[in-house]
Tab-separated table of C-alpha atoms (C1' of nucleotides) in Angstrom:
chain	number	residue	atom	x	y	z
A	591	UNK	CA	19.908	10.708	23.447
A	592	UNK	CA	18.310	11.637	19.846
A	593	UNK	CA	17.216	8.581	17.158
A	594	UNK	CA	17.124	9.758	14.084
A	595	UNK	CA	14.789	8.680	11.012
A	596	UNK	CA	15.533	5.155	9.985
A	597	UNK	CA	16.407	5.837	6.601
A	598	UNK	CA	15.711	8.889	4.925
A	599	UNK	CA	13.172	9.190	2.085
A	600	UNK	CA	15.181	9.414	-1.167
A	601	UNK	CA	16.407	5.801	0.262
A	602	UNK	CA	14.615	2.802	-0.295
A	603	UNK	CA	12.944	1.471	2.747
A	604	UNK	CA	14.569	-2.063	4.203
A	605	UNK	CA	12.906	-4.082	6.190
A	606	UNK	CA	9.395	-3.831	6.982
A	607	UNK	CA	6.766	-2.367	3.799
A	608	UNK	CA	9.933	-2.634	1.213
A	609	UNK	CA	9.164	-3.883	-2.403
A	610	UNK	CA	10.516	-7.599	-3.036
A	611	UNK	CA	14.086	-6.241	-4.277
A	612	UNK	CA	12.023	-5.387	-7.170
A	613	UNK	CA	15.248	-3.714	-9.667
A	614	UNK	CA	12.484	-4.378	-12.275
A	615	UNK	CA	11.703	-0.201	-11.713
A	616	UNK	CA	13.191	2.776	-11.616
A	617	UNK	CA	15.555	3.973	-7.823
A	618	UNK	CA	12.770	7.068	-8.277
A	619	UNK	CA	9.682	5.112	-8.648
A	620	UNK	CA	10.680	2.516	-5.766
A	621	UNK	CA	11.144	5.466	-3.466
A	622	UNK	CA	7.775	7.491	-4.793
A	623	UNK	CA	5.934	3.444	-4.127
A	624	UNK	CA	7.806	3.145	-0.888
A	625	UNK	CA	6.375	6.514	0.272
A	626	UNK	CA	3.237	5.844	-0.696
A	627	UNK	CA	2.853	2.948	0.702
A	628	UNK	CA	3.575	4.624	3.839
A	629	UNK	CA	1.104	6.722	3.869
A	630	UNK	CA	-1.273	4.107	2.420
A	631	UNK	CA	-3.450	3.114	5.975
A	632	UNK	CA	-5.392	5.445	7.852
A	633	UNK	CA	-3.943	4.818	11.495
A	634	UNK	CA	-0.627	5.866	9.846
A	635	UNK	CA	-2.116	9.041	8.614
A	636	UNK	CA	-4.468	8.981	11.567
A	637	UNK	CA	-0.716	9.064	13.347
A	638	UNK	CA	1.274	11.736	11.632
A	639	UNK	CA	-1.630	13.805	11.844
A	640	UNK	CA	-1.501	13.254	15.334
A	641	UNK	CA	1.847	14.195	16.196
A	642	UNK	CA	1.382	17.081	14.383
A	643	UNK	CA	-1.157	18.503	16.079
A	644	UNK	CA	0.393	17.754	19.445
A	645	UNK	CA	3.696	18.042	18.711
A	646	UNK	CA	4.843	14.582	20.045
A	647	UNK	CA	3.142	11.966	21.876
A	648	UNK	CA	4.736	9.122	23.578
A	649	UNK	CA	3.569	5.645	22.230
A	650	UNK	CA	0.749	5.239	24.777
A	651	UNK	CA	-0.664	8.937	23.447
A	652	UNK	CA	-1.948	7.290	20.348
A	653	UNK	CA	-2.420	3.847	21.865
A	654	UNK	CA	-5.232	5.919	23.848
A	655	UNK	CA	-6.225	7.881	20.610
A	656	UNK	CA	-6.582	5.237	18.138
A	657	UNK	CA	-8.606	2.370	17.917
A	658	UNK	CA	-5.528	-0.209	18.190
A	659	UNK	CA	-4.063	-1.848	20.322
A	660	UNK	CA	-0.551	-0.461	21.324
A	661	UNK	CA	1.589	-3.678	19.498
A	662	UNK	CA	-0.573	-2.659	16.386
A	663	UNK	CA	0.674	0.975	16.943
A	664	UNK	CA	4.570	-0.225	17.433
A	665	UNK	CA	3.776	-1.551	14.451
A	666	UNK	CA	2.927	0.893	12.420
A	667	UNK	CA	5.559	3.540	14.200
A	668	UNK	CA	8.229	1.354	12.601
A	669	UNK	CA	6.756	1.413	9.225
A	670	UNK	CA	6.764	5.291	9.626
A	671	UNK	CA	10.149	5.391	11.374
A	672	UNK	CA	11.069	3.252	8.203
A	673	UNK	CA	10.066	5.883	5.666
A	674	UNK	CA	11.893	7.751	7.821
A	675	UNK	CA	8.560	10.135	8.359
A	676	UNK	CA	8.860	10.594	11.782
A	677	UNK	CA	11.696	10.049	14.222
A	678	UNK	CA	11.961	8.665	17.924
A	679	UNK	CA	13.495	9.955	21.158
A	680	UNK	CA	14.159	7.816	23.916
A	681	UNK	CA	13.422	9.962	26.972
A	682	UNK	CA	14.086	7.988	30.007
A	683	UNK	CA	11.479	4.716	29.979
A	684	UNK	CA	9.806	6.373	27.206
A	685	UNK	CA	10.402	7.431	24.021
A	686	UNK	CA	9.155	10.135	22.576
A	687	UNK	CA	8.009	10.535	18.809
A	688	UNK	CA	7.168	13.301	16.170
A	689	UNK	CA	7.134	14.085	12.797
A	690	UNK	CA	10.566	14.405	11.200
A	691	UNK	CA	9.784	17.827	8.802
A	692	UNK	CA	12.657	17.703	6.955
A	693	UNK	CA	11.676	14.548	5.851
A	694	UNK	CA	8.261	14.942	5.764
A	695	UNK	CA	8.527	18.210	3.678
A	696	UNK	CA	10.880	15.957	1.351
A	697	UNK	CA	8.364	13.444	0.901
A	698	UNK	CA	5.408	16.085	0.130
A	699	UNK	CA	7.368	17.478	-2.385
A	700	UNK	CA	8.563	14.700	-3.552
A	701	UNK	CA	5.367	13.461	-4.622
A	702	UNK	CA	4.239	16.798	-5.816
A	703	UNK	CA	6.340	16.902	-7.862
A	704	UNK	CA	5.525	13.727	-9.152
A	705	UNK	CA	2.202	14.684	-9.392
A	706	UNK	CA	3.179	17.515	-11.744
A	707	UNK	CA	5.516	16.352	-13.658
A	708	UNK	CA	2.957	13.756	-14.433
A	709	UNK	CA	0.694	16.686	-15.295
A	710	UNK	CA	2.860	18.571	-17.282
A	711	UNK	CA	3.194	15.780	-19.786
A	712	UNK	CA	-0.096	16.048	-21.507
A	713	UNK	CA	-0.898	17.811	-24.470
A	714	UNK	CA	-4.844	17.793	-23.653
A	715	UNK	CA	-4.592	19.471	-20.989
B	1268	UNK	CA	-18.521	4.224	-26.132
B	1269	UNK	CA	-16.979	6.070	-22.825
B	1270	UNK	CA	-16.087	3.948	-19.492
B	1271	UNK	CA	-16.028	5.981	-16.536
B	1272	UNK	CA	-14.263	5.377	-13.788
B	1273	UNK	CA	-15.282	3.128	-11.535
B	1274	UNK	CA	-15.286	5.271	-8.618
B	1275	UNK	CA	-14.766	8.905	-7.933
B	1276	UNK	CA	-11.626	9.536	-5.696
B	1277	UNK	CA	-14.108	10.999	-2.814
B	1278	UNK	CA	-15.383	7.793	-2.872
B	1279	UNK	CA	-14.379	4.800	-1.021
B	1280	UNK	CA	-12.160	1.594	-3.011
B	1281	UNK	CA	-14.907	-0.926	-3.577
B	1282	UNK	CA	-13.208	-4.256	-4.822
B	1283	UNK	CA	-9.497	-4.890	-4.820
B	1284	UNK	CA	-7.199	-2.618	-2.340
B	1285	UNK	CA	-10.295	-1.590	-0.239
B	1286	UNK	CA	-9.849	-1.627	3.814
B	1287	UNK	CA	-11.567	-3.831	6.043
B	1288	UNK	CA	-13.203	-2.274	8.984
B	1289	UNK	CA	-13.567	0.864	7.488
B	1290	UNK	CA	-15.813	2.209	10.008
B	1291	UNK	CA	-13.105	3.136	12.606
B	1292	UNK	CA	-11.480	5.726	10.354
B	1293	UNK	CA	-12.157	9.120	9.441
B	1294	UNK	CA	-13.876	8.683	5.959
B	1295	UNK	CA	-11.284	11.341	4.658
B	1296	UNK	CA	-8.291	9.536	5.870
B	1297	UNK	CA	-9.754	6.241	4.406
B	1298	UNK	CA	-10.118	7.923	1.019
B	1299	UNK	CA	-6.548	9.687	1.606
B	1300	UNK	CA	-4.974	5.560	2.395
B	1301	UNK	CA	-7.008	4.509	-0.770
B	1302	UNK	CA	-5.075	6.666	-2.857
B	1303	UNK	CA	-1.969	6.181	-1.335
B	1304	UNK	CA	-2.742	2.971	-1.570
B	1305	UNK	CA	-3.148	3.128	-5.657
B	1306	UNK	CA	0.193	4.607	-5.864
B	1307	UNK	CA	1.814	2.112	-3.463
B	1308	UNK	CA	3.322	0.461	-6.669
B	1309	UNK	CA	6.317	0.660	-8.997
B	1310	UNK	CA	3.797	-0.749	-11.412
B	1311	UNK	CA	0.690	1.555	-11.186
B	1312	UNK	CA	3.096	4.454	-11.418
B	1313	UNK	CA	4.867	3.790	-14.235
B	1314	UNK	CA	1.731	2.852	-16.286
B	1315	UNK	CA	-0.073	6.456	-15.132
B	1316	UNK	CA	3.272	8.068	-15.963
B	1317	UNK	CA	2.976	5.893	-19.415
B	1318	UNK	CA	-0.400	7.137	-19.778
B	1319	UNK	CA	0.388	11.054	-19.555
B	1320	UNK	CA	3.336	10.960	-21.658
B	1321	UNK	CA	1.511	9.060	-24.649
B	1322	UNK	CA	-1.726	10.682	-23.661
B	1323	UNK	CA	-2.945	6.834	-24.455
B	1324	UNK	CA	-2.446	3.858	-24.653
B	1325	UNK	CA	-4.330	0.342	-24.812
B	1326	UNK	CA	-2.646	-2.513	-22.865
B	1327	UNK	CA	-0.882	-3.752	-24.977
B	1328	UNK	CA	1.503	-0.598	-25.085
B	1329	UNK	CA	1.460	-1.434	-21.875
B	1330	UNK	CA	2.537	-4.779	-21.600
B	1331	UNK	CA	5.555	-4.305	-24.475
B	1332	UNK	CA	6.745	-1.114	-21.839
B	1333	UNK	CA	7.141	-2.365	-18.574
B	1334	UNK	CA	8.412	-5.677	-16.909
B	1335	UNK	CA	4.837	-7.331	-16.126
B	1336	UNK	CA	2.966	-9.652	-17.639
B	1337	UNK	CA	0.266	-9.022	-19.552
B	1338	UNK	CA	-2.521	-10.492	-16.534
B	1339	UNK	CA	-0.303	-8.379	-14.067
B	1340	UNK	CA	-0.781	-5.057	-15.797
B	1341	UNK	CA	-4.664	-6.180	-16.534
B	1342	UNK	CA	-4.418	-6.388	-12.364
B	1343	UNK	CA	-2.769	-3.179	-12.163
B	1344	UNK	CA	-5.306	-1.139	-14.969
B	1345	UNK	CA	-7.726	-2.458	-12.720
B	1346	UNK	CA	-7.170	-0.623	-9.242
B	1347	UNK	CA	-6.304	2.275	-11.429
B	1348	UNK	CA	-10.086	1.706	-13.014
B	1349	UNK	CA	-10.960	1.292	-9.266
B	1350	UNK	CA	-9.245	4.330	-8.207
B	1351	UNK	CA	-10.721	6.476	-10.583
B	1352	UNK	CA	-7.507	7.414	-11.748
B	1353	UNK	CA	-8.012	6.072	-15.433
B	1354	UNK	CA	-10.934	5.552	-17.889
B	1355	UNK	CA	-10.974	3.137	-20.402
B	1356	UNK	CA	-12.600	3.695	-23.889
B	1357	UNK	CA	-13.378	1.028	-25.719
B	1358	UNK	CA	-12.578	1.091	-29.244
B	1359	UNK	CA	-13.180	-1.863	-31.262
B	1360	UNK	CA	-11.535	-4.880	-29.859
B	1361	UNK	CA	-8.560	-3.408	-27.324
B	1362	UNK	CA	-9.890	-0.889	-24.673
B	1363	UNK	CA	-7.776	2.403	-24.681
B	1364	UNK	CA	-6.703	3.961	-21.605
B	1365	UNK	CA	-6.360	7.379	-20.651
B	1366	UNK	CA	-5.937	9.121	-17.498
B	1367	UNK	CA	-8.931	10.604	-15.847
B	1368	UNK	CA	-7.377	14.846	-15.037
B	1369	UNK	CA	-10.324	15.845	-13.380
B	1370	UNK	CA	-10.199	13.216	-10.987
B	1371	UNK	CA	-6.160	12.652	-10.967
B	1372	UNK	CA	-5.782	16.223	-10.204
B	1373	UNK	CA	-8.533	16.092	-7.148
B	1374	UNK	CA	-6.449	13.363	-5.891
B	1375	UNK	CA	-3.603	15.031	-6.256
B	1376	UNK	CA	-5.119	18.476	-4.277
B	1377	UNK	CA	-6.390	16.443	-1.447
B	1378	UNK	CA	-2.911	14.639	-0.778
B	1379	UNK	CA	-1.042	18.056	-1.009
B	1380	UNK	CA	-3.841	19.677	1.190
B	1381	UNK	CA	-3.311	17.058	3.881
B	1382	UNK	CA	0.465	17.477	3.721
B	1383	UNK	CA	-0.277	21.894	4.081
B	1384	UNK	CA	-2.732	20.907	6.319
B	1385	UNK	CA	-0.366	18.568	8.574
B	1386	UNK	CA	1.949	20.772	8.214
B	1387	UNK	CA	0.751	24.089	9.598
B	1388	UNK	CA	-0.021	22.184	12.840
B	1389	UNK	CA	3.255	22.131	14.046
B	1390	UNK	CA	4.168	25.086	16.255
B	1391	UNK	CA	7.931	24.323	15.654
B	1392	UNK	CA	7.551	24.646	12.219
C	978	DT	C1'	-19.339	-18.836	-39.272
C	979	DT	C1'	-14.298	-19.401	-38.377
C	980	DA	C1'	-10.073	-16.895	-37.602
C	981	DT	C1'	-7.417	-13.669	-35.003
C	982	DC	C1'	-6.925	-10.503	-31.915
C	983	DT	C1'	-6.816	-7.895	-27.964
C	984	DT	C1'	-8.008	-7.520	-23.196
C	985	DA	C1'	-9.932	-9.144	-19.008
C	986	DT	C1'	-11.096	-13.431	-15.860
C	987	DC	C1'	-9.787	-18.161	-12.977
C	988	DG	C1'	-7.037	-20.707	-10.921
C	989	DT	C1'	-2.728	-20.640	-8.405
C	990	DA	C1'	1.208	-20.011	-5.637
C	991	DT	C1'	3.739	-17.134	-2.570
C	992	DA	C1'	5.163	-12.887	-0.066
C	993	DG	C1'	3.460	-8.949	3.085
C	994	DC	C1'	0.085	-6.701	5.609
C	995	DG	C1'	-2.421	-5.796	10.085
C	996	DA	C1'	-3.630	-7.040	13.997
C	997	DC	C1'	-3.213	-8.411	18.799
C	998	DG	C1'	-2.185	-11.493	23.013
C	999	DA	C1'	1.634	-12.596	24.657
C	1000	DT	C1'	6.520	-12.054	26.227
C	1001	DA	C1'	11.002	-9.353	26.185
C	1002	DT	C1'	13.535	-5.343	26.740
C	1003	DA	C1'	14.518	-1.028	28.943
C	1004	DT	C1'	14.320	2.669	31.919
C	1005	DA	C1'	13.554	4.004	35.983
C	1006	DT	C1'	12.388	4.849	41.511
C	1007	DG	C1'	11.635	2.242	46.021
D	1106	DC	C1'	17.526	-5.974	43.572
D	1107	DA	C1'	12.548	-6.171	42.623
D	1108	DT	C1'	8.958	-3.571	41.027
D	1109	DA	C1'	6.449	-0.791	38.006
D	1110	DT	C1'	5.969	1.553	33.670
D	1111	DA	C1'	7.224	2.225	28.813
D	1112	DT	C1'	7.783	-0.082	24.171
D	1113	DA	C1'	9.681	-3.097	21.006
D	1114	DT	C1'	8.721	-7.613	19.739
D	1115	DC	C1'	7.352	-12.123	19.034
D	1116	DG	C1'	4.053	-16.158	16.757
D	1117	DT	C1'	0.267	-16.403	14.788
D	1118	DC	C1'	-4.151	-16.040	12.309
D	1119	DG	C1'	-6.353	-14.423	8.590
D	1120	DC	C1'	-6.863	-11.669	4.356
D	1121	DT	C1'	-4.540	-9.217	1.051
D	1122	DA	C1'	-1.454	-8.340	-2.907
D	1123	DT	C1'	1.656	-10.144	-6.383
D	1124	DA	C1'	2.748	-12.102	-10.041
D	1125	DC	C1'	1.364	-15.123	-14.394
D	1126	DG	C1'	-0.299	-19.003	-17.513
D	1127	DA	C1'	-4.450	-20.890	-18.901
D	1128	DT	C1'	-7.918	-19.821	-20.286
D	1129	DA	C1'	-12.720	-17.068	-21.709
D	1130	DA	C1'	-15.180	-13.209	-23.585
D	1131	DG	C1'	-15.569	-9.693	-26.315
D	1132	DA	C1'	-14.952	-7.367	-31.487
D	1133	DT	C1'	-13.697	-7.329	-36.002
D	1134	DA	C1'	-11.922	-9.181	-40.247
D	1135	DA	C1'	-12.285	-12.972	-44.050
DNA sequence: TTATCTTATCGTATAGCGACGATATATATG
DNA sequence: CATATATATCGTCGCTATACGATAAGATAA
């Protein structure tokens, strides 16, 4: 039973961590901002690093490792899932989380491209 | 009259946009999270892009270009300044903003390094 | 000095985030 | 079915972010 990442990185986040229906800005900027927002908490960065290191974790593993309560970890996992960066697989009574590498790379290259795009737009280096 | 970026990217943000209870996580993660947070609003991304495109802007230019009020733009500029990404230069009655490219590149490579570090920590590619 | 221009700051309102205890949900096992 | 395990969700609290009008602060020009 595979649970896909809720949102591909090229779409907007839907529930949590979504900007108030701001049609004021480009879709691209909104997506990048969403990605950055998903990465804007040290706990979520630590979760991603842990998932990468161990290849996969259940929620309890993460709770053991991080200085956060179970409910808090679960909330961060939800944010990461909605950002499309991680995947949850149901394995009996527990849920096995792992990084969605495809989406992760997409997010990484999205940010990297924006950075280099910005940098190339200057004349004085 | 040069006003340096308030905080180098390798230090923590001080006033606005700083995480509470920062002693729970690694300094590195906190810095990365701060950087991501500074980039987590489409308006700030748009401001950075605009500054890169025009090389430099006064606040009024940005207000003209973005769908945000002057006070709001000024607040975003403050966040970017505190994140160490932009520099303000006083020129008579106005303040000329430009990207702090050195810090910008540091932020970019910091994120890129984290991404590749994460990606290299997996066995199943 | 006075008027003008530009930007920062203040005050305020609303919404969102972060954290966690408590509880509900879901799955397996006895 | 009852119990144990694992996780999501709920409810709540305090704090932070976003936004903007109004005002203050700074520099310049008349």
